[in-house]
Short mmCIF file of C-alpha atoms in Angstrom, two decimals:
data_model
loop_
_atom_site.label_atom_id
_atom_site.label_comp_id
_atom_site.label_asym_id
_atom_site.label_seq_id
_atom_site.Cartn_x
_atom_site.Cartn_y
_atom_site.Cartn_z
CA MET G 9 -3.36 -1.72 -12.06
CA ARG G 10 -5.54 0.77 -10.59
CA HIS G 11 -3.76 1.73 -7.26
CA HIS G 12 -0.64 3.05 -5.92
CA HIS G 13 -0.29 0.24 -3.27
CA ARG G 14 -1.59 -1.17 -5.85
CA ARG G 15 -2.55 -3.87 -6.84
CA ILE G 16 -4.61 -6.79 -8.60
CA ALA G 17 -7.81 -5.07 -9.52
CA THR G 18 -8.78 -7.82 -11.95
CA ALA G 19 -12.54 -8.26 -12.21
CA ALA G 20 -13.93 -11.69 -11.40
CA THR G 21 -16.39 -13.19 -13.82
CA ALA G 22 -18.47 -15.20 -11.42
CA LEU G 23 -20.40 -13.59 -8.62
CA ILE G 24 -21.21 -14.62 -5.55
CA ALA G 25 -23.90 -16.38 -3.56
CA PRO G 26 -26.35 -14.55 -1.28
CA LEU G 27 -24.63 -12.29 1.23
CA ALA G 28 -25.45 -11.33 4.82
CA LEU G 29 -27.18 -8.01 5.36
CA LEU G 30 -25.29 -5.02 6.78
CA ALA G 31 -26.50 -1.75 8.23
CA ALA G 32 -27.25 1.24 6.02
CA PRO G 33 -24.21 3.06 4.58
CA ALA G 34 -24.37 5.84 7.18
CA ALA G 35 -23.67 3.32 9.99
CA ALA G 36 -20.31 1.56 9.84
CA ALA G 37 -20.51 -2.23 10.19
CA ASP G 38 -17.79 -3.70 12.42
CA LEU G 39 -16.26 -6.77 10.76
CA ARG G 40 -14.63 -9.61 12.71
CA PRO G 41 -13.15 -12.89 11.40
CA GLY G 42 -15.48 -15.76 12.14
CA SER G 43 -18.55 -13.57 12.71
CA LEU G 44 -19.68 -13.45 9.06
CA PRO G 45 -21.49 -16.19 7.10
CA ARG G 46 -19.23 -18.18 4.79
CA GLY G 47 -19.65 -17.40 1.11
CA ALA G 48 -17.88 -18.55 -2.03
CA ASP G 49 -14.11 -18.74 -2.05
CA LEU G 50 -12.41 -15.56 -3.17
CA ALA G 51 -12.15 -15.26 -6.96
CA LEU G 52 -8.76 -13.50 -6.66
CA PRO G 53 -5.43 -14.99 -5.54
CA TYR G 54 -4.40 -14.19 -1.97
CA VAL G 55 -1.68 -15.07 0.51
CA GLU G 56 -2.38 -17.57 3.26
CA GLY G 57 0.67 -18.12 5.44
CA THR G 58 3.50 -18.98 3.05
CA THR G 59 1.22 -20.03 0.20
CA ILE G 60 -0.77 -18.28 -2.52
CA VAL G 61 -4.33 -19.57 -2.80
CA ASP G 62 -5.69 -19.09 -6.32
CA GLY G 63 -8.99 -20.93 -6.67
CA THR G 64 -8.15 -24.63 -6.49
CA ARG G 65 -4.43 -23.92 -6.99
CA VAL G 66 -2.23 -23.58 -3.91
CA VAL G 67 1.32 -22.41 -4.58
CA VAL G 68 4.02 -22.72 -1.92
CA VAL G 69 6.00 -19.48 -2.00
CA PRO G 70 9.78 -19.64 -1.36
CA VAL G 71 9.64 -16.43 0.69
CA LYS G 72 9.42 -16.24 4.50
CA LYS G 73 6.87 -13.43 4.78
CA PRO G 74 5.18 -13.17 1.38
CA VAL G 75 3.16 -10.20 0.15
CA LEU G 76 1.33 -10.51 -3.17
CA VAL G 77 2.12 -7.47 -5.32
CA ALA G 78 0.33 -8.49 -8.53
CA GLU G 79 -0.97 -11.43 -10.51
CA VAL G 80 0.80 -11.73 -13.87
CA ARG G 81 0.81 -14.04 -16.86
CA GLY G 82 2.05 -17.42 -15.63
CA GLY G 83 2.43 -16.53 -11.96
CA TYR G 84 2.66 -13.83 -9.33
CA LEU G 85 4.87 -10.91 -8.32
CA VAL G 86 5.75 -11.42 -4.66
CA ARG G 87 7.92 -9.64 -2.15
CA ASP G 88 9.10 -10.50 1.34
CA ARG G 89 7.37 -8.20 3.83
CA ARG G 90 10.78 -7.29 5.23
CA PHE G 91 12.22 -6.12 1.90
CA ALA G 92 11.26 -3.99 -1.12
CA ASP G 93 12.57 -6.26 -3.90
CA VAL G 94 10.02 -8.32 -5.86
CA VAL G 95 10.41 -11.75 -7.45
CA LEU G 96 8.35 -13.67 -9.99
CA VAL G 97 6.88 -16.91 -8.61
CA ASP G 98 5.43 -19.23 -11.25
CA HIS G 99 2.50 -21.61 -10.77
CA ASP G 100 4.91 -24.39 -9.74
CA GLY G 101 6.47 -22.23 -7.01
CA ALA G 102 9.75 -21.57 -8.83
CA LYS G 103 11.24 -18.17 -8.08
CA SER G 104 13.08 -15.88 -10.52
CA ARG G 105 14.30 -12.31 -10.41
CA LEU G 106 12.68 -9.52 -12.43
CA PRO G 107 14.97 -6.55 -13.19
CA GLY G 108 13.87 -3.35 -11.49
CA ALA G 109 10.78 -4.84 -9.85
CA ASP G 110 9.96 -3.57 -6.35
CA GLU G 111 6.98 -3.07 -4.05
CA ASP G 112 5.66 -0.15 -6.15
CA THR G 113 5.83 -2.01 -9.47
CA ILE G 114 2.61 -1.92 -11.48
CA THR G 115 1.42 -4.32 -14.17
CA SER G 116 -0.70 -4.17 -17.32
CA PRO G 117 -4.26 -5.57 -17.16
CA ASP G 118 -3.24 -8.65 -19.16
CA GLY G 119 -0.28 -9.36 -16.86
CA ARG G 120 2.27 -9.30 -19.68
CA LEU G 121 4.07 -6.03 -18.85
CA TYR G 122 5.32 -4.26 -15.75
CA ALA G 123 6.51 -0.73 -15.06
CA SER G 124 8.87 0.48 -12.36
CA ALA G 125 10.77 3.61 -11.39
CA GLY G 126 14.18 4.05 -9.83
CA LEU G 127 16.13 7.00 -8.48
CA ALA G 128 19.29 7.48 -10.56
CA GLY G 129 20.45 10.60 -8.75
CA ASP G 130 19.11 13.59 -6.84
CA GLY G 131 15.98 14.56 -8.76
CA VAL G 132 16.60 12.01 -11.53
CA THR G 133 14.02 9.22 -12.01
CA VAL G 134 14.33 6.46 -14.59
CA VAL G 135 10.96 4.92 -15.53
CA THR G 136 11.04 1.60 -17.37
CA VAL G 137 8.49 -0.71 -18.99
CA ARG G 138 9.52 -4.37 -19.26
CA ARG G 139 8.11 -7.71 -20.32
CA VAL G 140 7.20 -10.08 -17.48
CA LYS G 141 8.24 -13.34 -19.11
CA ASP G 142 11.89 -12.39 -19.51
CA GLY G 143 12.38 -8.90 -18.02
CA GLU G 144 13.28 -7.45 -21.41
CA ARG G 145 13.27 -3.65 -21.41
CA LEU G 146 10.76 -2.22 -23.89
CA GLY G 147 10.92 1.47 -23.05
CA THR G 148 12.83 3.85 -20.78
CA ARG G 149 12.27 7.50 -19.92
CA THR G 150 14.45 9.67 -17.68
CA PHE G 151 12.85 12.54 -15.78
CA ARG G 152 15.03 15.34 -14.37
CA SER G 153 13.49 17.71 -11.85
CA TRP G 154 15.38 20.72 -13.22
CA VAL G 155 14.30 19.97 -16.82
CA ASP G 156 10.83 18.42 -16.51
CA THR G 157 8.88 21.20 -14.79
CA ASN G 158 6.86 20.16 -11.72
CA ILE G 159 7.77 16.49 -12.00
CA GLY G 160 9.65 16.94 -8.76
CA ARG G 161 12.30 14.68 -7.22
CA PHE G 162 10.53 11.43 -8.13
CA ALA G 163 8.10 10.23 -10.82
CA HIS G 164 5.64 7.47 -9.86
CA PRO G 165 4.09 5.00 -12.35
CA ILE G 166 0.38 4.86 -11.54
CA ASP G 167 -1.32 2.84 -14.31
CA LEU G 168 -0.12 0.87 -17.35
CA ASP G 169 -2.53 0.29 -20.22
CA GLY G 170 -1.18 -0.95 -23.55
CA HIS G 171 1.54 1.45 -24.71
CA ARG G 172 0.45 4.21 -22.31
CA LEU G 173 1.79 4.78 -18.80
CA LEU G 174 0.16 7.23 -16.38
CA ILE G 175 2.84 8.94 -14.28
CA GLY G 176 2.47 11.25 -11.29
CA GLY G 177 5.31 13.50 -10.18
CA ASP G 178 6.20 14.58 -6.65
CA GLY G 179 5.89 18.16 -7.91
CA GLY G 180 2.20 17.73 -8.77
CA ARG G 181 2.47 17.28 -12.54
CA VAL G 182 0.65 14.35 -14.20
CA VAL G 183 1.65 13.01 -17.61
CA VAL G 184 0.89 10.11 -19.94
CA TRP G 185 3.97 8.55 -21.49
CA ASP G 186 3.59 6.62 -24.74
CA TRP G 187 6.52 4.27 -24.22
CA LYS G 188 6.46 2.92 -27.78
CA ARG G 189 6.79 6.38 -29.35
CA ASP G 190 8.59 7.93 -26.37
CA THR G 191 6.21 10.92 -26.28
CA LEU G 192 4.70 12.76 -23.30
CA ARG G 193 1.25 14.28 -22.96
CA ASP G 194 0.37 16.53 -20.04
CA VAL G 195 -2.78 15.77 -18.06
CA ILE G 196 -2.25 18.62 -15.62
CA ASP G 197 0.89 20.66 -15.00
CA ASP G 198 0.63 21.15 -11.22
CA LYS G 199 -1.19 20.43 -7.94
CA TRP G 200 -2.39 16.85 -8.44
CA HIS G 201 -0.33 14.36 -6.47
CA LEU G 202 -1.82 11.08 -7.65
CA GLN G 203 -2.90 8.26 -5.35
CA VAL G 204 -4.66 6.07 -7.95
CA GLY G 205 -5.68 6.33 -11.59
CA SER G 206 -7.08 4.42 -14.55
CA LEU G 207 -6.19 5.19 -18.16
CA ALA G 208 -8.84 2.83 -19.50
CA ASP G 209 -11.58 4.55 -17.52
CA GLY G 210 -10.09 8.04 -17.69
CA VAL G 211 -10.33 8.86 -13.98
CA ALA G 212 -7.86 9.47 -11.13
CA ALA G 213 -7.59 10.70 -7.56
CA GLY G 214 -4.86 12.54 -5.72
CA TRP G 215 -3.82 15.15 -3.17
CA THR G 216 -4.27 18.80 -4.04
CA ALA G 217 -0.87 19.61 -2.49
CA PRO G 218 1.53 17.84 -0.11
CA GLY G 219 0.84 20.26 2.76
CA GLU G 220 -2.90 20.64 2.23
CA ARG G 221 -3.63 16.90 2.23
CA CYS G 222 -7.05 17.20 0.60
CA THR G 223 -8.01 14.62 -2.03
CA PHE G 224 -10.02 15.13 -5.20
CA THR G 225 -11.18 12.91 -8.05
CA ALA G 226 -11.46 14.07 -11.65
CA ARG G 227 -11.56 12.84 -15.22
CA LEU G 228 -8.15 12.75 -16.86
CA ALA G 229 -9.63 14.70 -19.78
CA THR G 230 -10.91 17.48 -17.49
CA PRO G 231 -8.64 17.48 -14.40
CA HIS G 232 -9.68 20.98 -13.28
CA ARG G 233 -13.33 19.89 -13.02
CA ARG G 234 -13.43 18.09 -9.68
CA LEU G 235 -15.91 15.26 -9.19
CA TRP G 236 -15.38 14.96 -5.42
CA ARG G 237 -13.16 16.53 -2.79
CA SER G 238 -12.38 15.53 0.80
CA CYS G 239 -9.93 16.70 3.41
CA ASP G 240 -10.71 13.68 5.62
CA GLU G 241 -10.22 10.71 3.27
CA GLN G 242 -7.77 9.36 0.70
CA VAL G 243 -8.48 6.90 -2.12
CA VAL G 244 -7.13 3.37 -1.81
CA ALA G 245 -8.42 1.71 -4.99
CA LEU G 246 -10.62 2.31 -8.03
CA SER G 247 -13.12 -0.28 -9.24
CA PRO G 248 -12.34 -2.08 -12.52
CA ASP G 249 -14.90 0.06 -14.38
CA GLY G 250 -13.71 3.33 -12.82
CA ARG G 251 -17.14 4.15 -11.38
CA ARG G 252 -16.48 3.41 -7.71
CA MET G 253 -13.65 3.76 -5.22
CA VAL G 254 -12.59 2.70 -1.74
CA THR G 255 -11.36 5.37 0.68
CA THR G 256 -9.88 5.50 4.17
CA ASP G 257 -8.59 8.03 6.71
CA ARG G 258 -6.24 10.52 5.02
CA ARG G 259 -3.90 10.36 8.04
CA VAL G 260 -3.01 6.70 7.49
CA PHE G 261 0.28 6.12 5.69
CA LEU G 262 -0.70 3.20 3.48
CA GLY G 263 1.63 0.23 3.70
CA PHE G 264 2.76 1.15 7.23
CA GLY G 265 -0.17 2.56 9.18
CA ARG G 266 -3.12 0.53 10.43
CA VAL G 267 -6.23 0.88 8.24
CA ARG G 268 -9.23 0.65 10.58
CA PHE G 269 -12.09 1.88 8.41
CA LEU G 270 -13.06 1.74 4.74
CA VAL G 271 -15.72 3.57 2.76
CA MET G 272 -17.08 2.56 -0.64
CA ARG G 273 -18.11 5.57 -2.74
CA THR G 274 -18.92 6.46 -6.29
CA VAL G 275 -16.14 8.56 -7.86
CA THR G 276 -18.46 11.54 -7.43
CA GLY G 277 -18.45 10.91 -3.67
CA ARG G 278 -21.81 9.27 -2.94
CA GLU G 279 -21.35 6.86 -0.02
CA LEU G 280 -22.36 3.26 -0.67
CA GLY G 281 -20.99 1.39 2.33
CA ARG G 282 -18.79 1.83 5.41
CA TRP G 283 -16.91 -0.75 7.47
CA THR G 284 -14.58 -0.89 10.48
CA ALA G 285 -12.22 -3.59 11.77
CA GLU G 286 -9.10 -4.07 13.88
CA ARG G 287 -7.15 -3.92 10.62
CA PHE G 288 -7.79 -4.10 6.87
CA THR G 289 -5.09 -5.23 4.44
CA ASP G 290 -4.95 -6.52 0.84
CA ILE G 291 -7.76 -4.18 -0.27
CA ARG G 292 -8.87 -4.92 -3.84
CA TRP G 293 -11.92 -4.99 -6.09
CA GLU G 294 -13.19 -8.48 -6.82
CA THR G 295 -15.81 -7.17 -9.26
CA GLY G 296 -17.13 -3.76 -10.24
CA SER G 297 -19.44 -3.77 -7.22
CA ALA G 298 -17.72 -6.04 -4.65
CA ILE G 299 -14.53 -5.29 -2.75
CA SER G 300 -12.36 -7.83 -0.99
CA PHE G 301 -9.87 -7.42 1.82
CA ARG G 302 -8.21 -9.26 4.65
CA VAL G 303 -9.76 -8.58 8.05
CA ASP G 304 -7.54 -9.04 11.08
CA GLY G 305 -9.16 -9.51 14.47
CA ARG G 306 -7.37 -9.84 17.78
CA THR G 307 -6.50 -13.52 17.33
CA SER G 308 -7.62 -14.55 13.83
CA THR G 309 -7.74 -13.35 10.23
CA ALA G 310 -9.85 -14.06 7.13
CA MET G 311 -10.56 -12.80 3.63
CA VAL G 312 -13.88 -10.98 3.33
CA ARG G 313 -15.91 -9.57 0.43
CA CYS G 314 -18.46 -6.76 0.70
CA THR G 315 -21.01 -5.15 -1.58
CA PRO G 316 -22.77 -1.91 -0.59
CA LYS G 317 -25.42 -3.90 1.34
CA ARG G 318 -23.87 -7.19 2.41
CA CYS G 319 -20.65 -8.90 3.52
CA GLN G 320 -19.50 -12.51 3.73
CA ALA G 321 -16.35 -14.43 4.56
CA ALA G 322 -14.42 -15.56 1.48
CA SER G 323 -11.96 -17.81 3.36
CA ASP G 324 -11.96 -19.74 6.61
CA PRO G 325 -10.54 -17.91 9.64
CA THR G 326 -6.95 -18.77 10.55
CA PRO G 327 -4.82 -17.72 13.54
CA LEU G 328 -2.95 -14.45 13.17
CA PRO G 329 0.69 -15.07 12.24
CA GLU G 330 3.18 -14.25 14.95
#
């Protein structure tokens, strides 16, 4: 996973029929369900009502208000919008519990592993890597704020790639934990509060400090050499190849606040596209150059995909749920 609200940044292999032209990047295009030409169905799974639509597969989810957290091997991690706990729903719709899984759980690119963090006391975070198919614990690391300098009161798993886990601390320290060997490597020891990151692509974005609320991107190998900095935007998701990103207003508290505009940029900050809507949710990369998201209007909602120049509907509009 590439994002803190993570989640399903799997690249699609097939791309997409001709799209409808948008305005130049400097002018934001206002997107409304039903106003865009219909394109191919979305190549990623998404929630429609109480079902998950995954290509030709439609899975009825035994959850009242489902939110798709991640696609995994053999099924999906799903939570009820009203609660933080996450369950595994297989392709037949059967539900099972995964130990430690919650709304901030991240998964490996192949969908076999998941990582989560839990508070075990004041300033004590237990980070665990487990296997999806049976929840078996493969590695555990305990971080203590008074021992692990600048980790802070909580350590957040950001990206899981093979036996490496990228972790960002509330105190501004960023580390890579090799969970097989139980070793830590510092990326930066302070002042990078991560929003998103990719171990495979070696790039991340985060706040400079909690009070300053400015974001910068950098290579993990050279975190003090900033690629881009903004005090107006925050990063929502990195593209699967780590070359592009989606940003929004820094003042929005993701997961709770209403996202009304999105910007596609290179990780060095060059603007590629800009869009507005009543509300954007489920913001993900469908390919390295196309993003997908749910667009809510005043009465209807639909999945939409956009490239830097064009947008199209990727599902039929449906009424907004009550």
